[in-house]
CSV table of C-alpha atoms and ligand atoms in Angstrom, one decimal:
chain,number,residue,atom,x,y,z
A,1,UNK,CA,93.6,-18.9,-43.1
A,2,UNK,CA,91.0,-19.7,-40.5
A,3,UNK,CA,91.9,-16.6,-38.6
A,4,UNK,CA,91.5,-14.6,-41.8
A,5,UNK,CA,88.0,-16.0,-42.4
A,6,UNK,CA,87.0,-15.0,-38.9
A,7,UNK,CA,88.3,-11.4,-39.4
A,8,UNK,CA,86.0,-11.2,-42.4
A,9,UNK,CA,82.9,-12.3,-40.5
A,10,UNK,CA,80.6,-9.7,-39.0
A,11,UNK,CA,81.2,-9.3,-35.3
A,12,UNK,CA,78.2,-7.1,-34.5
A,13,UNK,CA,74.6,-6.5,-35.7
A,14,UNK,CA,74.1,-4.4,-38.8
A,15,UNK,CA,72.8,-0.9,-38.3
A,16,UNK,CA,69.2,-1.7,-39.3
A,17,UNK,CA,69.0,-4.5,-36.7
A,18,UNK,CA,70.7,-2.4,-34.1
A,19,UNK,CA,68.2,0.5,-34.7
A,20,UNK,CA,65.3,-2.0,-34.3
A,21,UNK,CA,66.7,-3.3,-31.0
A,22,UNK,CA,67.2,0.2,-29.7
A,23,UNK,CA,63.6,1.1,-30.6
A,24,UNK,CA,62.3,-1.5,-28.2
A,25,UNK,CA,64.8,-1.8,-25.3
A,26,UNK,CA,65.7,0.7,-22.6
A,27,UNK,CA,69.1,0.9,-21.0
A,28,UNK,CA,68.6,-2.2,-18.8
A,29,UNK,CA,67.2,-4.2,-21.7
A,30,UNK,CA,70.1,-3.2,-23.9
A,31,UNK,CA,72.6,-4.2,-21.3
A,32,UNK,CA,71.1,-7.7,-21.3
A,33,UNK,CA,70.9,-7.8,-25.0
A,34,UNK,CA,74.5,-6.7,-25.4
A,35,UNK,CA,75.9,-9.5,-23.2
A,36,UNK,CA,74.6,-12.1,-25.6
A,37,UNK,CA,76.6,-13.6,-28.4
A,38,UNK,CA,76.1,-12.3,-31.9
A,39,UNK,CA,74.5,-15.7,-32.8
A,40,UNK,CA,71.9,-15.3,-30.1
A,41,UNK,CA,71.4,-11.6,-30.9
A,42,UNK,CA,70.6,-12.5,-34.5
A,43,UNK,CA,68.2,-15.3,-33.4
A,44,UNK,CA,66.5,-12.8,-31.0
A,45,UNK,CA,66.1,-10.1,-33.7
A,46,UNK,CA,64.7,-12.6,-36.2
A,47,UNK,CA,62.1,-13.8,-33.6
A,48,UNK,CA,61.3,-10.2,-32.5
A,49,UNK,CA,60.8,-9.1,-36.1
A,50,UNK,CA,58.2,-11.8,-36.6
A,51,UNK,CA,56.2,-10.6,-33.6
A,52,UNK,CA,56.7,-6.9,-34.5
A,53,UNK,CA,55.1,-7.4,-37.9
A,54,UNK,CA,52.3,-9.7,-36.9
A,55,UNK,CA,48.8,-8.2,-36.8
A,56,UNK,CA,47.6,-9.2,-33.3
A,57,UNK,CA,43.9,-9.6,-33.1
A,58,UNK,CA,43.7,-10.5,-29.4
A,59,UNK,CA,43.6,-7.3,-27.2
A,60,UNK,CA,45.1,-9.2,-24.3
A,61,UNK,CA,48.4,-9.1,-26.1
A,62,UNK,CA,50.9,-6.4,-25.6
A,63,UNK,CA,52.9,-6.3,-28.8
A,64,UNK,CA,55.7,-4.1,-27.5
A,65,UNK,CA,56.3,-6.4,-24.5
A,66,UNK,CA,56.2,-9.4,-26.8
A,67,UNK,CA,58.9,-7.9,-29.0
A,68,UNK,CA,61.0,-7.1,-26.0
A,69,UNK,CA,60.5,-10.6,-24.7
A,70,UNK,CA,61.6,-12.0,-28.0
A,71,UNK,CA,64.7,-9.8,-28.0
A,72,UNK,CA,65.6,-10.9,-24.4
A,73,UNK,CA,64.3,-14.4,-24.1
A,74,UNK,CA,67.7,-16.0,-24.4
A,75,UNK,CA,69.6,-13.4,-22.3
A,76,UNK,CA,70.5,-16.2,-19.8
A,77,UNK,CA,73.0,-17.4,-22.4
A,78,UNK,CA,75.9,-15.0,-21.8
A,79,UNK,CA,78.4,-14.5,-24.5
A,80,UNK,CA,81.3,-17.0,-24.5
A,81,UNK,CA,79.6,-19.6,-22.3
A,82,UNK,CA,78.6,-21.9,-25.1
A,83,UNK,CA,81.4,-22.3,-27.5
A,84,UNK,CA,80.2,-21.9,-31.1
A,85,UNK,CA,81.6,-25.3,-32.1
A,86,UNK,CA,79.6,-27.0,-29.4
A,87,UNK,CA,76.2,-25.5,-30.4
A,88,UNK,CA,75.2,-28.2,-32.9
A,89,UNK,CA,76.1,-30.9,-30.4
A,90,UNK,CA,74.2,-29.1,-27.6
A,91,UNK,CA,71.2,-28.9,-29.9
A,92,UNK,CA,71.3,-32.6,-30.8
A,93,UNK,CA,71.6,-33.6,-27.1
A,94,UNK,CA,68.8,-31.2,-26.2
A,95,UNK,CA,66.5,-32.7,-28.8
A,96,UNK,CA,67.3,-36.4,-28.7
A,97,UNK,CA,68.9,-37.1,-25.3
A,98,UNK,CA,67.0,-34.8,-22.8
A,99,UNK,CA,67.7,-37.0,-19.8
A,100,UNK,CA,71.5,-37.3,-20.6
A,101,UNK,CA,71.4,-33.5,-21.0
A,102,UNK,CA,70.3,-33.1,-17.4
A,103,UNK,CA,72.8,-35.7,-16.2
A,104,UNK,CA,75.8,-34.2,-18.0
A,105,UNK,CA,75.0,-30.5,-17.4
A,106,UNK,CA,77.4,-29.2,-14.8
A,107,UNK,CA,78.5,-25.6,-14.1
A,108,UNK,CA,82.1,-25.0,-14.6
A,109,UNK,CA,83.0,-28.6,-15.6
A,110,UNK,CA,84.2,-29.4,-19.1
A,111,UNK,CA,83.2,-27.0,-21.9
A,112,UNK,CA,80.4,-29.4,-23.0
A,113,UNK,CA,79.0,-29.9,-19.5
A,114,UNK,CA,79.0,-26.1,-18.9
A,115,UNK,CA,77.4,-25.5,-22.3
A,116,UNK,CA,74.7,-28.0,-21.5
A,117,UNK,CA,74.2,-26.4,-18.0
A,118,UNK,CA,73.8,-22.9,-19.6
A,119,UNK,CA,71.5,-24.3,-22.3
A,120,UNK,CA,69.4,-26.1,-19.7
A,121,UNK,CA,69.1,-23.3,-17.2
A,122,UNK,CA,69.1,-20.2,-19.4
A,123,UNK,CA,65.4,-19.4,-18.9
A,124,UNK,CA,65.7,-19.1,-15.1
A,125,UNK,CA,69.1,-17.5,-15.3
A,126,UNK,CA,67.8,-14.9,-17.8
A,127,UNK,CA,64.7,-14.2,-15.7
A,128,UNK,CA,67.0,-13.7,-12.7
A,129,UNK,CA,69.1,-11.3,-14.6
A,130,UNK,CA,66.1,-9.4,-15.9
A,131,UNK,CA,64.5,-9.2,-12.5
A,132,UNK,CA,67.7,-8.0,-10.9
A,133,UNK,CA,67.8,-5.2,-13.5
A,134,UNK,CA,64.3,-4.1,-12.7
A,135,UNK,CA,62.5,-5.3,-15.8
A,136,UNK,CA,58.7,-5.6,-15.5
A,137,UNK,CA,57.4,-8.8,-13.9
A,138,UNK,CA,55.5,-9.8,-17.1
A,139,UNK,CA,58.6,-9.7,-19.1
A,140,UNK,CA,60.6,-11.6,-16.5
A,141,UNK,CA,57.9,-14.3,-16.5
A,142,UNK,CA,58.0,-14.6,-20.3
A,143,UNK,CA,61.7,-15.1,-20.2
A,144,UNK,CA,61.5,-17.6,-17.4
A,145,UNK,CA,58.9,-19.8,-19.1
A,146,UNK,CA,59.8,-19.6,-22.8
A,147,UNK,CA,60.8,-23.3,-22.8
A,148,UNK,CA,58.1,-24.6,-20.5
A,149,UNK,CA,55.8,-27.3,-22.0
A,150,UNK,CA,52.5,-25.7,-22.9
A,151,UNK,CA,49.5,-27.0,-21.0
A,152,UNK,CA,46.8,-25.5,-23.0
A,153,UNK,CA,45.7,-22.9,-20.6
A,154,UNK,CA,48.7,-20.6,-20.8
A,155,UNK,CA,49.2,-16.9,-21.1
A,156,UNK,CA,48.6,-16.1,-24.8
A,157,UNK,CA,51.8,-14.0,-24.9
A,158,UNK,CA,53.8,-17.0,-23.8
A,159,UNK,CA,52.2,-19.1,-26.5
A,160,UNK,CA,53.1,-16.5,-29.1
A,161,UNK,CA,56.6,-16.0,-27.8
A,162,UNK,CA,57.2,-19.8,-27.8
A,163,UNK,CA,56.2,-20.0,-31.4
A,164,UNK,CA,59.2,-17.9,-32.4
A,165,UNK,CA,61.7,-18.5,-29.6
A,166,UNK,CA,61.9,-22.2,-28.7
A,167,UNK,CA,64.5,-23.2,-31.2
A,168,UNK,CA,67.2,-21.9,-28.9
B,1,FE2,FE1,65.8,-20.3,-25.2
B,2,FE2,FE1,65.4,-18.8,-28.5
């Protein structure tokens, strides 16, 4: 029965979302986007659509880059590394037990420890992947800092990205 339900669930983005993604990302960007889980892809598309439709008054902002950053900000979470059934628990630990999260996070240990490790380090992992594939430095920086605490004197693109991207 459970297997039957899973076969009925969508396993990839719908055509409209896919077209949106392909409008903004080049080959390297699509490679990074494609290696995320459908859950993270949907979150990324939702975040990117908010930025794509916003009227930006500040001419320091590059809207296309912002949309690309929203699509790729979580690319450090590679598909299969955070089991779907652990996501709610990971979110609770992230929010309410940040110090335990750091203590328990461990690469390649139990499924939960590994999920916490990926969740904790996904900004720097994503930035590393993006840089390795030759994405522009500004985009790499946005990915790297999308969970950094804001100090008040930050890049306005980062502030805007964080407004749509920090939930995951
Ligand atoms: Fe994130
Ligand atoms: Fe996110």
